[in-house]
CSV table of C-alpha atoms and ligand atoms in Angstrom, one decimal:
chain,number,residue,atom,x,y,z
F,4,MET,CA,-20.9,160.2,-28.9
F,5,SER,CA,-21.7,156.9,-26.9
F,6,GLU,CA,-21.0,158.6,-23.6
F,7,GLN,CA,-23.3,161.5,-24.7
F,8,LEU,CA,-26.0,159.0,-25.6
F,9,ASN,CA,-25.6,157.2,-22.2
F,10,GLY,CA,-25.9,160.5,-20.4
F,11,PHE,CA,-29.0,161.6,-22.4
F,12,VAL,CA,-30.7,158.2,-21.8
F,13,LYS,CA,-29.9,158.2,-17.9
F,14,GLY,CA,-31.5,161.6,-17.6
F,15,LEU,CA,-34.6,160.7,-19.6
F,16,ALA,CA,-37.4,160.0,-17.1
F,17,LYS,CA,-39.0,156.7,-17.8
F,18,ALA,CA,-40.9,153.7,-16.5
F,19,GLU,CA,-39.7,150.2,-16.5
F,20,LEU,CA,-42.5,147.7,-17.3
F,21,HIS,CA,-40.7,144.4,-17.8
F,22,VAL,CA,-38.3,143.3,-15.3
F,23,HIS,CA,-38.2,139.9,-13.5
F,24,ILE,CA,-36.9,140.5,-10.0
F,25,GLU,CA,-35.4,137.2,-9.8
F,26,GLY,CA,-33.4,138.1,-13.0
F,27,THR,CA,-31.8,141.0,-11.3
F,28,LEU,CA,-29.8,138.8,-9.0
F,29,GLU,CA,-26.2,139.5,-9.6
F,30,PRO,CA,-23.8,136.6,-9.0
F,31,GLU,CA,-22.0,138.4,-6.2
F,32,MET,CA,-25.3,138.6,-4.3
F,33,MET,CA,-26.2,135.2,-5.2
F,34,PHE,CA,-23.0,133.8,-3.6
F,35,GLU,CA,-23.5,135.9,-0.5
F,36,MET,CA,-27.1,134.7,0.0
F,37,ALA,CA,-26.2,131.0,-0.9
F,38,ALA,CA,-23.5,131.1,1.8
F,39,ARG,CA,-25.9,132.7,4.3
F,40,ASN,CA,-28.5,130.1,3.6
F,41,GLY,CA,-26.4,126.9,3.1
F,42,VAL,CA,-27.6,126.5,-0.5
F,43,ARG,CA,-25.3,124.7,-2.9
F,44,LEU,CA,-24.8,126.6,-6.2
F,45,PRO,CA,-23.7,124.8,-9.6
F,46,PHE,CA,-20.8,127.2,-9.9
F,47,ALA,CA,-17.7,127.6,-7.7
F,48,THR,CA,-17.0,131.3,-8.4
F,49,VAL,CA,-18.8,134.5,-9.5
F,50,GLU,CA,-16.5,134.5,-12.7
F,51,GLU,CA,-17.5,130.9,-13.5
F,52,THR,CA,-21.2,131.8,-13.0
F,53,ARG,CA,-21.0,134.8,-15.4
F,54,ALA,CA,-19.1,132.7,-17.9
F,55,ALA,CA,-22.1,130.2,-18.0
F,56,TYR,CA,-24.4,132.9,-19.0
F,57,ASP,CA,-24.0,132.1,-22.7
F,58,PHE,CA,-27.5,131.1,-24.0
F,59,ASP,CA,-28.9,129.3,-27.0
F,60,ASP,CA,-32.5,130.1,-26.5
F,61,LEU,CA,-35.1,130.9,-23.8
F,62,GLN,CA,-35.0,127.4,-22.1
F,63,SER,CA,-31.2,127.4,-21.7
F,64,PHE,CA,-31.6,130.7,-19.8
F,65,LEU,CA,-34.5,129.6,-17.7
F,66,ASP,CA,-32.6,126.4,-16.6
F,67,LEU,CA,-30.0,128.6,-15.1
F,68,TYR,CA,-32.4,131.4,-13.9
F,69,TYR,CA,-34.4,128.8,-11.8
F,70,LEU,CA,-31.1,127.4,-10.4
F,71,GLY,CA,-29.9,130.9,-9.3
F,72,ALA,CA,-33.2,131.7,-7.6
F,73,GLU,CA,-32.5,128.9,-5.1
F,74,ALA,CA,-30.2,131.2,-3.3
F,75,LEU,CA,-33.3,133.3,-2.2
F,76,VAL,CA,-34.6,132.0,1.0
F,77,SER,CA,-35.4,134.6,3.7
F,78,GLU,CA,-37.5,137.7,3.8
F,79,ARG,CA,-34.1,139.6,4.1
F,80,ASP,CA,-32.9,138.2,0.8
F,81,PHE,CA,-36.0,139.3,-1.2
F,82,SER,CA,-35.7,142.7,0.4
F,83,ASP,CA,-32.0,143.0,-0.4
F,84,LEU,CA,-32.8,141.9,-4.0
F,85,MET,CA,-35.5,144.5,-4.4
F,86,ALA,CA,-33.4,147.2,-2.8
F,87,ALA,CA,-30.4,146.5,-5.2
F,88,TYR,CA,-32.7,146.7,-8.2
F,89,LEU,CA,-34.5,149.8,-7.2
F,90,ARG,CA,-31.2,151.6,-6.5
F,91,ARG,CA,-30.0,150.6,-10.0
F,92,ALA,CA,-33.3,151.7,-11.6
F,93,ILE,CA,-33.1,155.1,-9.9
F,94,SER,CA,-29.6,155.6,-11.3
F,95,ASP,CA,-30.9,154.8,-14.7
F,96,GLY,CA,-33.6,157.5,-14.6
F,97,VAL,CA,-36.5,155.1,-13.9
F,98,ARG,CA,-39.3,157.0,-12.0
F,99,HIS,CA,-41.6,154.1,-11.9
F,100,ALA,CA,-41.1,150.3,-12.2
F,101,GLU,CA,-43.7,147.5,-12.5
F,102,ILE,CA,-41.8,144.3,-11.5
F,103,PHE,CA,-42.6,140.7,-12.0
F,104,PHE,CA,-41.9,138.1,-9.4
F,105,ASP,CA,-42.4,134.3,-9.8
F,106,PRO,CA,-43.9,133.1,-6.6
F,107,GLN,CA,-44.1,129.4,-7.6
F,108,THR,CA,-40.3,129.3,-8.0
F,109,HIS,CA,-40.2,129.8,-4.3
F,110,THR,CA,-43.3,128.2,-2.9
F,111,GLU,CA,-42.3,125.0,-4.8
F,112,ARG,CA,-39.2,124.9,-2.6
F,113,GLY,CA,-41.3,125.3,0.6
F,114,ILE,CA,-40.9,129.1,1.0
F,115,ASP,CA,-44.0,130.9,2.2
F,116,ILE,CA,-45.4,133.3,-0.3
F,117,GLY,CA,-45.7,135.8,2.5
F,118,THR,CA,-41.9,135.8,3.0
F,119,VAL,CA,-41.5,136.6,-0.7
F,120,ILE,CA,-44.1,139.4,-0.9
F,121,GLU,CA,-43.3,141.0,2.5
F,122,GLY,CA,-39.6,141.1,1.7
F,123,LEU,CA,-40.1,142.7,-1.8
F,124,ALA,CA,-42.6,145.3,-0.4
F,125,LYS,CA,-40.4,146.4,2.4
F,126,ALA,CA,-37.7,147.4,0.0
F,127,GLN,CA,-40.3,149.1,-2.3
F,128,ARG,CA,-41.6,151.2,0.7
F,129,GLU,CA,-38.1,152.2,1.7
F,130,VAL,CA,-37.4,154.2,-1.6
F,131,GLU,CA,-41.0,155.1,-2.5
F,132,SER,CA,-40.1,158.9,-2.4
F,133,GLU,CA,-37.6,158.3,-5.2
F,134,ILE,CA,-39.2,155.8,-7.3
F,135,SER,CA,-42.8,154.4,-7.5
F,136,SER,CA,-43.2,150.6,-8.0
F,137,MET,CA,-45.7,148.0,-8.4
F,138,LEU,CA,-45.6,144.2,-8.3
F,139,ILE,CA,-46.8,141.9,-11.0
F,140,LEU,CA,-47.4,138.2,-9.9
F,141,CYS,CA,-46.5,135.8,-12.8
F,142,PHE,CA,-47.8,132.4,-13.2
F,143,LEU,CA,-45.2,130.0,-14.6
F,144,ARG,CA,-46.6,128.6,-17.8
F,145,HIS,CA,-44.6,125.3,-17.7
F,146,LEU,CA,-46.7,124.4,-14.7
F,147,PRO,CA,-50.5,123.5,-14.8
F,148,ALA,CA,-53.2,126.1,-14.6
F,149,SER,CA,-54.4,124.4,-11.3
F,150,ALA,CA,-51.1,125.4,-9.8
F,151,ALA,CA,-51.7,129.0,-11.0
F,152,ILE,CA,-55.1,129.2,-9.4
F,153,GLU,CA,-53.5,127.9,-6.2
F,154,VAL,CA,-50.7,130.5,-6.1
F,155,LEU,CA,-53.4,133.2,-6.8
F,156,GLU,CA,-55.5,132.0,-3.7
F,157,ALA,CA,-52.2,131.9,-1.6
F,158,ALA,CA,-51.6,135.5,-2.6
F,159,MET,CA,-54.9,136.9,-1.7
F,160,PRO,CA,-53.9,137.9,1.8
F,161,TYR,CA,-51.3,140.1,0.1
F,162,ARG,CA,-53.7,141.4,-2.5
F,163,HIS,CA,-53.1,145.1,-1.5
F,164,LEU,CA,-49.4,144.7,-2.4
F,165,ILE,CA,-49.9,143.4,-5.9
F,166,SER,CA,-51.1,145.3,-8.9
F,167,ALA,CA,-51.2,142.9,-11.8
F,168,VAL,CA,-50.9,139.3,-12.9
F,169,GLY,CA,-48.8,138.0,-15.7
F,170,LEU,CA,-47.6,134.7,-17.5
F,171,ASP,CA,-44.0,133.9,-18.0
F,172,SER,CA,-41.6,130.9,-18.4
F,173,SER,CA,-41.2,128.5,-21.4
F,174,GLU,CA,-43.5,129.8,-24.1
F,175,VAL,CA,-43.5,127.3,-27.0
F,176,GLY,CA,-46.0,124.4,-26.3
F,177,ASN,CA,-47.6,126.4,-23.4
F,178,PRO,CA,-50.3,128.5,-25.3
F,179,PRO,CA,-52.1,131.3,-23.4
F,180,GLU,CA,-55.6,129.4,-23.8
F,181,LEU,CA,-54.2,126.9,-21.0
F,182,PHE,CA,-54.5,129.8,-18.5
F,183,ILE,CA,-58.0,131.2,-19.2
F,184,GLU,CA,-59.2,130.1,-15.7
F,185,PRO,CA,-56.6,131.6,-13.5
F,186,PHE,CA,-56.7,134.9,-15.6
F,187,ARG,CA,-60.5,135.1,-15.2
F,188,ALA,CA,-60.1,134.7,-11.5
F,189,ALA,CA,-57.4,137.4,-11.3
F,190,LYS,CA,-59.7,139.8,-13.2
F,191,GLU,CA,-62.4,139.0,-10.9
F,192,ALA,CA,-60.2,139.8,-8.0
F,193,GLY,CA,-59.4,143.3,-9.7
F,194,PHE,CA,-55.9,142.6,-10.9
F,195,ARG,CA,-54.5,144.3,-14.2
F,196,LEU,CA,-53.5,141.6,-16.7
F,197,VAL,CA,-50.3,141.2,-18.8
F,198,ALA,CA,-48.8,138.2,-20.5
F,199,HIS,CA,-45.5,137.3,-22.2
F,200,ALA,CA,-46.3,136.3,-25.7
F,201,GLY,CA,-44.6,136.2,-29.1
F,202,GLU,CA,-41.1,136.1,-27.6
F,203,GLU,CA,-40.3,132.6,-29.1
F,204,GLY,CA,-44.0,131.6,-29.8
F,205,PRO,CA,-46.0,132.6,-32.8
F,206,ALA,CA,-48.2,135.5,-33.5
F,207,GLU,CA,-51.1,133.3,-32.6
F,208,TYR,CA,-50.0,133.3,-29.0
F,209,VAL,CA,-50.3,137.1,-29.0
F,210,ARG,CA,-53.8,137.0,-30.2
F,211,GLY,CA,-54.4,134.4,-27.6
F,212,ALA,CA,-53.1,136.5,-24.8
F,213,LEU,CA,-55.4,139.3,-25.9
F,214,ASP,CA,-58.5,137.4,-26.7
F,215,ALA,CA,-58.4,134.5,-24.4
F,216,LEU,CA,-56.6,136.0,-21.3
F,217,GLY,CA,-57.6,139.7,-21.8
F,218,ALA,CA,-54.1,140.8,-21.4
F,219,GLU,CA,-53.7,144.7,-21.5
F,220,ARG,CA,-50.1,144.7,-22.6
F,221,ILE,CA,-47.9,142.1,-24.3
F,222,ASP,CA,-44.5,141.3,-22.9
F,223,HIS,CA,-42.0,141.1,-25.9
F,224,GLY,CA,-44.5,140.5,-28.7
F,225,VAL,CA,-41.8,140.6,-31.4
F,226,ASN,CA,-43.2,137.7,-33.3
F,227,ALA,CA,-46.5,139.6,-33.7
F,228,TYR,CA,-44.8,141.2,-36.6
F,229,GLN,CA,-45.4,138.2,-38.8
F,230,ASP,CA,-49.1,138.9,-38.8
F,231,ASP,CA,-50.0,142.2,-40.5
F,232,ALA,CA,-53.6,142.4,-39.2
F,233,LEU,CA,-52.4,141.9,-35.8
F,234,VAL,CA,-49.8,144.7,-36.1
F,235,LYS,CA,-52.6,147.0,-37.2
F,236,ARG,CA,-54.7,146.0,-34.3
F,237,LEU,CA,-51.8,146.5,-31.8
F,238,ALA,CA,-51.4,150.1,-33.1
F,239,SER,CA,-55.1,150.9,-33.3
F,240,GLU,CA,-56.1,149.5,-29.8
F,241,LYS,CA,-52.9,151.1,-28.4
F,242,ILE,CA,-51.8,147.7,-26.9
F,243,ALA,CA,-48.3,148.2,-25.6
F,244,LEU,CA,-45.4,145.9,-26.1
F,245,THR,CA,-42.8,145.7,-23.5
F,246,MET,CA,-39.7,144.9,-25.6
F,247,CYS,CA,-36.4,143.9,-24.1
F,248,PRO,CA,-33.7,144.2,-26.9
F,249,ILE,CA,-30.7,142.8,-25.1
F,250,SER,CA,-32.7,139.8,-23.9
F,251,ASN,CA,-33.7,139.2,-27.4
F,252,GLN,CA,-30.1,139.3,-28.7
F,253,ARG,CA,-28.7,137.1,-25.8
F,254,LEU,CA,-31.5,134.5,-26.3
F,255,LYS,CA,-31.0,134.5,-30.1
F,256,VAL,CA,-34.5,135.9,-30.9
F,257,PHE,CA,-32.5,138.5,-33.0
F,258,PRO,CA,-28.8,137.5,-32.6
F,259,ASP,CA,-27.9,140.7,-34.4
F,260,LEU,CA,-29.6,143.7,-32.8
F,261,ARG,CA,-29.5,145.6,-36.1
F,262,LYS,CA,-32.2,143.1,-37.4
F,263,HIS,CA,-34.6,143.8,-34.5
F,264,ASN,CA,-38.0,145.0,-35.4
F,265,LEU,CA,-38.5,147.6,-32.7
F,266,LYS,CA,-38.1,150.5,-35.1
F,267,GLN,CA,-40.5,148.9,-37.7
F,268,TYR,CA,-43.2,148.7,-34.9
F,269,LEU,CA,-42.6,152.4,-33.9
F,270,ASP,CA,-42.9,153.4,-37.5
F,271,ARG,CA,-46.3,151.6,-37.6
F,272,GLY,CA,-47.6,153.4,-34.6
F,273,VAL,CA,-47.3,150.7,-32.1
F,274,VAL,CA,-46.8,151.6,-28.6
F,275,VAL,CA,-43.4,150.1,-28.0
F,276,THR,CA,-41.5,150.3,-24.8
F,277,VAL,CA,-37.8,149.4,-23.9
F,278,ASN,CA,-37.1,147.3,-20.8
F,279,SER,CA,-34.4,145.0,-19.2
F,280,ASP,CA,-36.1,141.5,-18.6
F,281,ASP,CA,-33.4,139.8,-16.6
F,282,PRO,CA,-30.5,142.3,-16.4
F,283,SER,CA,-28.2,140.3,-14.3
F,284,TYR,CA,-28.2,137.4,-16.7
F,285,PHE,CA,-28.2,139.4,-20.0
F,286,GLY,CA,-25.6,142.0,-18.9
F,287,GLY,CA,-27.6,145.2,-19.3
F,288,TYR,CA,-30.0,147.3,-17.2
F,289,ILE,CA,-32.8,149.5,-18.7
F,290,ALA,CA,-30.4,152.3,-19.8
F,291,ASP,CA,-28.0,149.9,-21.5
F,292,ASN,CA,-31.0,148.6,-23.4
F,293,TYR,CA,-32.1,152.1,-24.6
F,294,VAL,CA,-28.4,152.8,-25.6
F,295,ALA,CA,-27.9,149.4,-27.4
F,296,ILE,CA,-31.1,149.6,-29.4
F,297,ALA,CA,-30.5,153.2,-30.3
F,298,ALA,CA,-27.0,152.4,-31.7
F,299,ALA,CA,-28.2,149.4,-33.5
F,300,LEU,CA,-31.1,150.9,-35.2
F,301,GLU,CA,-29.7,154.5,-35.4
F,302,LEU,CA,-32.6,155.9,-33.3
F,303,GLY,CA,-32.6,159.7,-32.7
F,304,LYS,CA,-33.5,161.7,-29.6
F,305,ASN,CA,-37.2,161.9,-30.9
F,306,ASP,CA,-37.5,158.0,-31.0
F,307,LEU,CA,-36.0,157.8,-27.5
F,308,LYS,CA,-38.4,160.4,-26.3
F,309,THR,CA,-41.3,158.5,-27.8
F,310,LEU,CA,-40.0,155.3,-26.1
F,311,ALA,CA,-40.0,157.1,-22.8
F,312,ILE,CA,-43.4,158.7,-23.3
F,313,ASN,CA,-44.8,155.2,-24.3
F,314,SER,CA,-43.5,153.6,-21.0
F,315,ILE,CA,-45.3,156.2,-18.9
F,316,ASN,CA,-48.6,156.0,-20.9
F,317,ALA,CA,-48.5,152.2,-20.9
F,318,SER,CA,-47.9,151.9,-17.2
F,319,PHE,CA,-50.6,151.2,-14.6
F,320,LEU,CA,-50.1,154.7,-12.9
F,321,GLY,CA,-53.0,157.1,-12.4
F,322,ASP,CA,-53.6,160.0,-14.7
F,323,GLU,CA,-52.1,162.6,-12.3
F,324,ARG,CA,-48.6,160.9,-11.9
F,325,LYS,CA,-48.6,160.1,-15.7
F,326,THR,CA,-49.1,163.9,-16.3
F,327,THR,CA,-46.2,164.8,-14.0
F,328,LEU,CA,-43.9,162.4,-15.5
F,329,LEU,CA,-44.8,163.3,-19.1
F,330,ALA,CA,-44.2,167.0,-18.3
F,331,GLU,CA,-40.8,166.0,-16.9
F,332,ILE,CA,-39.9,164.2,-20.2
F,333,ASP,CA,-41.1,167.2,-22.3
F,334,ALA,CA,-39.0,169.8,-20.3
F,335,TYR,CA,-35.8,167.4,-20.7
F,336,VAL,CA,-36.0,166.9,-24.4
O,409,ADE,N1,-38.8,134.5,-17.1
O,409,ADE,C1,-37.8,135.4,-16.9
O,409,ADE,N2,-37.5,135.9,-18.1
O,409,ADE,C2,-38.3,135.4,-18.9
O,409,ADE,C3,-38.4,135.6,-20.4
O,409,ADE,N3,-37.6,136.4,-21.0
O,409,ADE,N4,-39.4,135.0,-20.9
O,409,ADE,C4,-40.1,134.1,-20.2
O,409,ADE,N5,-40.1,133.9,-19.0
O,409,ADE,C5,-39.1,134.6,-18.3
O,410,ZN,ZN1,-39.7,138.6,-19.4
């Protein structure tokens, strides 16, 4: 039955809307790159690294995630990383991916933002006939808004390679209102807008992401459920939530997946999508996330179809490609 579910999910055309490219760095590749670049890693072996991926909360994960990212140095590293993710996504039935990257994690170490973006974009171009993809530049919310404005300006020569701007990193204590200015500047430059909110932070941060930042989608949003009026608003305004069930389990947002609120949101008409977040660190790519949440919440084929349809509708694709992909889903189920 589980094999059957896995096969069905992999064959279902879908979009991935919430994946951090740095979070796809598998330990094998991390060690290869660290050796190539003369970077010292905090672990001796691949096995030791994986064993350390036992998290208490978002911050305990972020601490390791930023250390791991130090292995990434050259344009080739960023290109190899993106190529490996896209190959994996294709095999999971992903037809379109909108992919976060954290430029400040790299520019703070003296790496040119052009090295990062050109490397990622090269790999995107190489498989564009098999999977369409877009880049989302994320501001790190543990750093000041002035640093976000600086990185946005540094990215402007590569404006044509970036579709949207987002907000990630340590949520609690760093409310969306701190980033009004960089989001206003991003909107003026024509970027689409998204933001992580309500992962560990309160429903109030989801309201802030919508009202203060103008976010068009909410990344995670699980804690919006505490606010009934907000849930009604998400449904009526068709504001999509990009949920990441295995991430929520591994970061102890919902230690038991059977307690996850994804199905409650679906039943209330919210545009919920399923995504992988940081698959290397959490041990599951997008198809694994569909399978895990389907098993935990006893979702049927119609729910899975709805999740796939939502992912296409909530993407930043144009109407023509959306129509093609929706027809593919319809023919499959
Ligand atoms: N950066 C990478 N993964 C993240 C997550 N789940 N939440 C916030 N920032 C992140
Ligand atoms: Zn995320």
